[in-house]
């Protein structure tokens, strides 16, 4: 099958080249001047910048395309993810002009492409790209991956059936995780020298992750319900001083032609550029439409506790119980008399988790409606600077539940015994520190985990044994009050001490 020309789309100046044509391939090799590219040294694990002329035996046709487009040779973005049109055509005399820096519009279109992929997959239509400020090149692109489809449910009734696979898998948070997993090997610049362009104003979770790690942020569309700039005025005065200053320093809102001016630091990556109204509108509409589709098709809310079977009553060799115990060996080792009344045994357990994990400051447990300890985690900053106890716990819980539901052998008992987290209780060893941006991240992740109002709000679904290690509970509640309406009105986050 013929793979054809990359045409000039108007987004980037690129070559028109038939990559299956030997003549065109030879022309590309002959015309291409030495360029700066990343190369892996067989004798060295790191990646370095070097000048190197192109020779035919060394490069595949796909590699030629990557270099002509100025992409890293490691292939972080495949040609197919660029959103460039492919069509019939032969060799062209179009000059081999390579534009090293993306315009704001091009960056927005790349992010929009990722958002479209997310919407097509049945999850929330949000996407983002991570850009090196100095070169203007895309280091990585990622989309929202919160929802997945279970085997056999992909197209029930003609629509993708959505099931929560990771409530923390938002595009921006995903880019932060990707960066810290790859920065050393790829010798990426520090976060302060990079910018994440996102199709939608980040939620509280993503905002906390971005502020805590230092990335610059360039926002296209607004989100008046869950976006951190929900008031639309870029007024962060209600947040604690440290978080407010970081938001003002790191966040910018791209100019939209005939709609709004640029808002943010004058040194921002695209402070003197703009996005078309058409592209900004597409980012906003795509998200709104995807949210409605996810709500209509979601199958992951889980059964009401009155319909559940206590997992402790399942046979020990039951696939769901075995799978859960394999993933978390301490499951069912503690059982409360009432699922909203944590005891000293649970506190002692959380304290030991912190003691056994170097660098950990906190630990969180999840108790199901029967009082069973289903899962717990300490901070794991050895793996990532945003790997807080709550983040680890809610991600692991959702992934395990999704995997058990996705296995025909364990699906039925898993559905009958393990339900959505909104029906249990999260218990923190310490209340989160109100001035730490990681707390904003955790509060946001808590909201994303619940996905809506808490069915039973008293006693609280969010409890803690000890007050914050820094700051006060009153300051923590003031932080919640400053958050977008989704968190303090719909979810109604209400941390309370264990009584």
XYZ file of C-alpha atoms in Angstrom:
499
model
C 0.000 0.000 0.000
C 1.453 3.339 -1.037
C 2.337 5.738 1.740
C 2.192 9.154 0.208
C 3.111 12.782 0.357
C 3.202 15.045 3.319
C 1.623 18.165 1.896
C 1.859 21.763 2.944
C -1.083 22.037 5.320
C -0.733 25.665 6.220
C 0.069 24.635 9.783
C 3.791 23.913 9.251
C 6.010 24.432 6.231
C 6.869 20.869 5.340
C 7.989 19.095 2.225
C 5.802 17.326 -0.322
C 7.482 13.977 -0.659
C 6.436 10.564 -1.972
C 8.306 8.357 0.466
C 7.821 5.218 -1.633
C 9.387 6.808 -4.666
C 13.114 6.106 -4.936
C 13.572 9.275 -6.969
C 11.898 11.422 -4.331
C 13.746 9.643 -1.550
C 17.067 10.282 -3.253
C 16.081 13.911 -3.807
C 15.255 14.324 -0.134
C 18.579 12.853 0.873
C 20.454 15.037 -1.575
C 18.680 18.257 -0.680
C 18.551 17.840 3.070
C 21.293 19.832 4.748
C 22.969 18.735 7.963
C 20.618 19.367 10.854
C 20.802 19.199 14.589
C 19.149 16.053 15.848
C 19.161 13.736 18.787
C 21.152 10.568 18.477
C 21.569 7.563 20.731
C 25.181 6.645 21.311
C 25.577 2.867 21.432
C 28.291 3.268 24.024
C 26.459 5.786 26.165
C 23.024 5.608 27.770
C 22.278 9.287 27.500
C 21.029 11.271 24.509
C 23.114 14.120 23.133
C 22.801 16.839 20.502
C 25.155 16.613 17.520
C 25.515 17.757 13.906
C 25.557 14.903 11.443
C 25.011 14.753 7.685
C 22.420 12.272 6.416
C 23.492 9.256 4.385
C 21.165 6.738 2.764
C 22.332 3.510 4.428
C 21.873 5.063 7.867
C 18.257 6.218 7.595
C 14.858 4.725 6.858
C 12.280 6.714 4.930
C 10.319 7.292 8.143
C 13.490 8.650 9.746
C 13.955 11.073 6.847
C 10.430 12.365 7.434
C 11.061 12.762 11.142
C 14.190 14.796 10.546
C 12.633 16.915 7.841
C 9.896 17.790 10.313
C 12.391 18.510 13.069
C 11.153 15.671 15.279
C 13.372 13.788 17.741
C 14.785 10.690 16.090
C 13.673 8.626 19.066
C 10.203 8.890 17.564
C 8.345 10.357 20.505
C 5.698 11.408 18.010
C 4.993 9.209 15.005
C 4.216 10.768 11.651
C 0.634 9.618 11.994
C 0.069 11.692 15.124
C 0.921 15.017 13.528
C -2.480 15.626 12.012
C -0.921 16.213 8.565
C -2.949 15.281 5.500
C -1.777 12.343 3.428
C -2.695 12.165 -0.216
C -1.666 11.095 -3.707
C 1.076 12.963 -5.455
C 4.620 12.786 -6.676
C 7.777 14.688 -6.074
C 7.530 18.408 -5.540
C 10.016 21.177 -5.932
C 8.838 22.733 -2.678
C 11.965 23.949 -0.830
C 12.964 21.877 2.172
C 12.155 24.641 4.650
C 12.101 23.441 8.235
C 10.493 25.711 10.802
C 12.101 24.995 14.174
C 9.438 26.754 16.256
C 5.730 26.014 16.284
C 3.371 28.954 16.217
C 0.708 29.184 18.908
C -1.863 28.054 16.359
C 0.211 25.022 15.383
C 0.774 24.070 19.022
C -2.964 24.409 19.640
C -3.721 22.205 16.640
C -1.308 19.535 17.878
C -3.008 19.590 21.279
C -6.427 19.517 19.601
C -5.388 16.433 17.623
C -4.691 14.666 20.915
C -8.026 15.814 22.342
C -9.783 14.369 19.289
C -8.067 11.034 19.853
C -9.321 11.049 23.446
C -12.895 11.818 22.415
C -12.801 9.101 19.760
C -11.651 6.636 22.410
C -14.686 7.447 24.555
C -12.975 9.556 27.215
C -12.837 13.291 27.904
C -11.701 15.353 24.928
C -8.629 17.075 26.349
C -5.108 16.988 24.963
C -1.765 18.647 25.516
C 1.740 18.988 24.127
C 5.005 19.465 26.002
C 7.241 22.000 24.262
C 10.897 22.869 24.738
C 10.857 26.670 25.053
C 14.308 27.122 23.526
C 13.801 25.060 20.379
C 10.030 25.283 20.149
C 9.856 21.587 19.420
C 7.318 19.128 20.795
C 8.914 16.703 23.248
C 5.734 14.694 23.784
C 2.000 14.828 23.237
C -0.673 13.136 25.297
C -4.436 12.948 25.683
C -6.845 12.291 28.507
C -7.012 8.554 29.302
C -9.375 8.472 32.277
C -11.974 6.238 30.675
C -11.476 2.925 28.917
C -13.755 0.306 27.418
C -14.092 -3.183 28.813
C -13.675 -6.160 26.518
C -17.028 -6.892 24.926
C -18.414 -3.459 25.829
C -16.590 -1.452 23.171
C -19.595 -0.742 20.990
C -22.691 -1.704 22.922
C -25.646 -0.080 21.180
C -23.296 1.551 18.679
C -21.523 3.615 21.341
C -18.277 3.116 23.236
C -19.068 2.092 26.809
C -16.875 4.125 29.161
C -15.424 2.652 32.362
C -13.032 4.484 34.664
C -9.539 3.040 34.309
C -7.540 5.832 35.962
C -9.129 9.009 37.383
C -5.687 10.654 37.500
C -4.894 10.091 33.796
C -5.575 13.633 32.636
C -3.423 14.857 29.770
C -1.458 17.451 31.733
C -0.753 15.165 34.691
C 0.197 12.458 32.228
C 2.740 14.783 30.618
C 4.239 15.545 34.033
C 4.607 11.832 34.728
C 6.072 11.210 31.288
C 8.612 13.986 31.772
C 9.996 12.627 35.034
C 10.110 9.108 33.620
C 12.108 10.236 30.562
C 13.893 13.499 31.382
C 17.223 11.958 32.349
C 17.454 9.567 29.404
C 16.457 12.248 26.898
C 18.363 15.051 28.623
C 15.290 17.264 28.588
C 15.504 20.820 29.919
C 14.223 21.489 33.457
C 10.448 21.988 33.772
C 10.898 25.760 34.122
C 12.235 25.803 30.541
C 9.310 23.888 29.083
C 5.667 24.723 28.398
C 2.608 22.498 28.361
C 0.031 23.742 25.856
C -3.365 22.358 26.810
C -6.723 22.513 25.079
C -8.578 23.184 28.340
C -7.912 25.151 31.501
C -6.363 22.575 33.867
C -8.417 21.100 36.680
C -7.259 21.380 40.284
C -5.388 18.084 40.137
C -3.410 18.996 37.028
C -2.843 22.527 38.294
C -1.369 21.227 41.546
C 0.897 18.830 39.659
C 2.075 21.586 37.312
C 2.648 24.159 40.043
C 4.496 21.674 42.246
C 6.874 20.693 39.459
C 7.435 24.112 37.861
C 6.133 23.678 34.308
C 4.889 26.669 32.360
C 1.343 26.332 31.075
C -0.390 27.857 28.049
C -4.178 27.447 28.043
C -6.494 27.577 25.040
C -10.130 27.065 26.133
C -11.698 27.984 29.466
C -13.609 25.706 31.835
C -15.979 27.669 34.057
C -16.871 24.675 36.231
C -13.662 22.763 36.981
C -10.852 24.877 35.469
C -8.484 26.621 37.865
C -9.303 29.975 36.224
C -13.007 29.262 36.541
C -13.872 32.924 37.072
C -12.300 33.776 33.736
C -10.320 36.738 35.121
C -7.058 34.963 35.972
C -7.600 36.139 39.517
C -5.991 33.673 41.896
C -6.071 35.941 44.948
C -8.153 33.500 47.027
C -5.406 30.855 46.939
C -2.617 30.668 49.537
C 0.220 33.049 48.702
C 2.712 30.414 47.539
C 0.200 28.767 45.211
C -1.083 32.144 43.967
C 2.390 33.374 43.098
C 3.184 30.151 41.263
C -0.059 30.354 39.281
C 0.676 33.936 38.268
C 4.234 33.026 37.277
C 3.573 29.751 35.444
C 0.105 30.030 33.880
C -0.797 31.993 30.759
C -3.948 32.144 28.651
C -3.252 32.358 24.946
C -4.620 35.246 22.926
C -7.573 34.231 20.759
C -8.097 36.274 17.638
C -10.972 38.762 18.078
C -11.948 37.123 21.391
C -9.407 37.769 24.146
C -5.942 39.202 24.676
C -3.007 37.217 26.016
C -3.037 36.986 29.811
C 0.037 35.995 31.762
C 3.721 36.808 31.995
C 5.150 38.847 29.127
C 7.949 36.247 28.910
C 5.470 33.461 28.161
C 6.267 31.236 25.175
C 3.395 32.597 23.070
C 2.920 36.008 24.667
C 3.076 37.727 21.245
C 1.192 35.109 19.273
C -2.437 34.033 19.065
C -4.747 31.112 18.362
C -7.577 31.340 15.846
C -11.105 31.627 17.195
C -12.008 28.528 15.177
C -9.363 26.394 16.902
C -10.217 27.694 20.381
C -13.905 27.049 19.759
C -13.114 23.511 18.578
C -11.179 22.834 21.796
C -14.077 24.030 23.936
C -16.824 22.286 21.962
C -14.961 18.995 21.790
C -14.626 18.861 25.566
C -18.278 19.772 26.174
C -19.535 17.170 23.723
C -17.237 14.464 25.085
C -18.388 15.073 28.662
C -21.993 14.528 27.635
C -21.112 11.332 25.777
C -19.121 9.948 28.699
C -21.977 10.632 31.091
C -24.461 8.878 28.806
C -22.263 5.857 28.153
C -20.433 5.404 31.456
C -20.712 1.931 32.930
C -18.198 2.433 35.716
C -20.221 4.046 38.501
C -20.590 0.706 40.259
C -23.339 -0.913 42.276
C -24.973 0.661 45.282
C -23.755 -0.941 48.556
C -27.186 -2.490 49.132
C -26.570 -4.575 45.995
C -23.035 -5.628 46.860
C -21.626 -8.881 48.194
C -19.049 -8.551 50.975
C -15.752 -9.524 49.257
C -14.585 -11.269 52.423
C -17.386 -13.789 51.857
C -16.038 -14.784 48.444
C -14.137 -18.084 48.373
C -10.389 -17.638 48.821
C -9.782 -19.042 45.338
C -12.366 -16.762 43.711
C -10.622 -14.994 40.763
C -11.685 -11.515 41.916
C -10.615 -12.018 45.526
C -7.361 -13.691 44.485
C -6.633 -10.897 42.027
C -7.249 -8.248 44.632
C -5.145 -9.983 47.256
C -2.341 -10.522 44.758
C -2.227 -6.793 43.971
C -2.557 -5.717 47.615
C -1.596 -8.492 50.057
C -2.831 -6.519 53.095
C -6.378 -6.392 51.742
C -9.003 -7.489 54.315
C -6.393 -7.514 57.093
C -8.332 -4.789 58.948
C -12.105 -4.643 59.313
C -13.859 -1.721 60.972
C -17.079 -2.085 62.931
C -18.425 0.790 60.803
C -16.868 1.928 57.548
C -17.068 5.589 58.533
C -15.562 5.075 62.000
C -11.811 4.378 61.632
C -10.081 2.813 64.650
C -6.597 2.772 66.182
C -5.627 -0.398 64.311
C -5.963 1.457 61.027
C -4.029 4.418 62.368
C -1.184 2.175 63.490
C -1.150 0.549 60.083
C -0.878 3.905 58.278
C 1.891 5.064 60.609
C 3.882 1.930 59.772
C 3.450 2.524 56.043
C 5.021 5.965 56.447
C 7.835 4.644 58.632
C 8.682 1.918 56.126
C 8.820 4.230 53.090
C 11.801 6.631 53.096
C 10.772 10.192 52.306
C 7.089 9.527 52.891
C 5.127 12.112 54.876
C 1.609 10.725 54.682
C -0.438 7.599 54.027
C -4.049 7.025 52.971
C -6.356 4.011 53.239
C -9.564 3.132 51.416
C -12.285 1.329 53.361
C -15.230 -0.275 51.551
C -18.841 -0.043 52.749
C -18.451 -3.303 54.681
C -15.549 -1.892 56.716
C -12.824 -3.834 54.887
C -9.428 -2.316 54.257
C -9.225 -2.714 50.481
C -6.097 -0.713 49.746
C -3.639 1.782 51.233
C -0.519 3.636 50.150
C 2.173 5.938 51.519
C 3.793 8.734 49.522
C 6.164 7.336 46.887
C 8.327 10.297 45.961
C 11.068 7.898 44.911
C 9.052 7.225 41.762
C 7.776 10.739 41.000
C 7.569 14.134 42.738
C 3.785 14.011 42.394
C 3.350 10.435 43.685
C 1.521 11.345 46.881
C -0.264 8.740 48.964
C -3.729 9.642 47.720
C -2.628 9.815 44.092
C -1.038 6.376 44.323
C -4.060 4.897 46.053
C -6.819 6.166 43.793
C -4.860 5.297 40.656
C -4.055 1.776 41.868
C -7.647 1.157 43.015
C -9.137 2.188 39.679
C -6.602 0.255 37.620
C -7.078 -2.935 39.629
C -10.858 -2.693 39.473
C -10.694 -2.071 35.720
C -8.384 -5.065 35.180
C -10.635 -7.398 37.190
C -13.700 -6.163 35.336
C -11.877 -6.653 32.042
C -11.140 -10.325 32.749
C -14.078 -12.654 31.922
C -13.113 -14.956 34.802
C -13.211 -12.244 37.480
C -15.698 -9.787 36.010
C -18.896 -10.989 37.661
C -17.562 -11.314 41.237
C -15.576 -8.061 40.840
C -18.686 -6.192 39.765
C -20.608 -7.680 42.708
C -18.003 -6.874 45.370
C -15.840 -3.917 44.306
C -17.660 -0.722 43.480
C -16.887 2.928 42.848
C -14.878 4.733 45.570
C -17.700 7.154 46.276
C -19.352 4.419 48.345
C -16.450 3.909 50.767
C -14.230 6.078 52.981
C -10.790 7.600 52.425
C -8.781 7.894 55.641
C -5.627 10.047 55.769
C -3.009 9.741 58.483
C -2.520 13.532 58.332
C -4.810 16.110 56.802
C -3.101 17.540 53.688
C -0.934 20.662 54.140
C -2.917 23.677 52.844
C 0.039 25.626 51.441
C 1.534 22.703 49.536
C 0.540 22.667 45.831
C 0.512 18.870 46.069
C -2.526 19.290 48.310
C -4.316 21.171 45.545
C -3.418 18.219 43.321
C -4.767 15.685 45.823
C -7.991 17.576 46.411
C -8.454 17.738 42.660
C -7.719 14.026 42.289
C -10.245 13.339 45.047
C -12.882 15.230 43.058
C -11.978 13.359 39.872
C -12.186 10.066 41.758
C -15.687 10.720 43.038
C -16.928 12.046 39.671
C -19.853 13.768 41.372
C -21.782 14.172 44.586
C -21.066 11.840 47.529
C -24.111 9.587 48.174
C -23.673 9.629 51.970
C -21.826 12.683 53.277
C -22.085 12.175 57.030
C -19.969 10.887 58.655
C -17.480 12.322 56.180
C -16.199 10.364 53.213
C -12.815 12.150 53.684
C -11.349 11.692 57.193
C -7.972 12.232 58.862
C -6.371 11.196 62.145
C -4.064 14.202 62.641
C -4.242 17.835 61.523
C -1.934 19.103 58.762
C 1.769 18.874 59.539
C 2.009 22.465 58.288
C -0.885 24.892 58.467
C -4.331 24.353 59.931
C -7.584 22.628 59.054
C -9.173 26.076 58.713
C -6.598 26.980 56.062
C -7.254 23.667 54.323
C -10.959 24.476 54.117
C -10.143 27.972 52.835
C -8.152 26.341 50.021
C -11.145 24.161 49.160
C -13.393 27.247 49.146
C -11.050 28.894 46.587
C -11.302 25.926 44.221
C -13.668 25.760 41.215
C -17.383 24.989 41.802
C -17.057 21.346 40.789
C -15.061 20.659 43.958
C -16.687 22.799 46.617
C -20.268 22.632 45.357
C -20.914 19.394 43.457
C -18.414 17.074 45.164
C -18.501 19.223 48.311
C -15.084 18.180 49.619
C -15.375 18.084 53.397
C -12.341 16.742 55.295
C -13.190 15.885 58.911
C -11.168 14.494 61.819
C -11.662 10.899 62.886
C -13.918 10.859 65.942
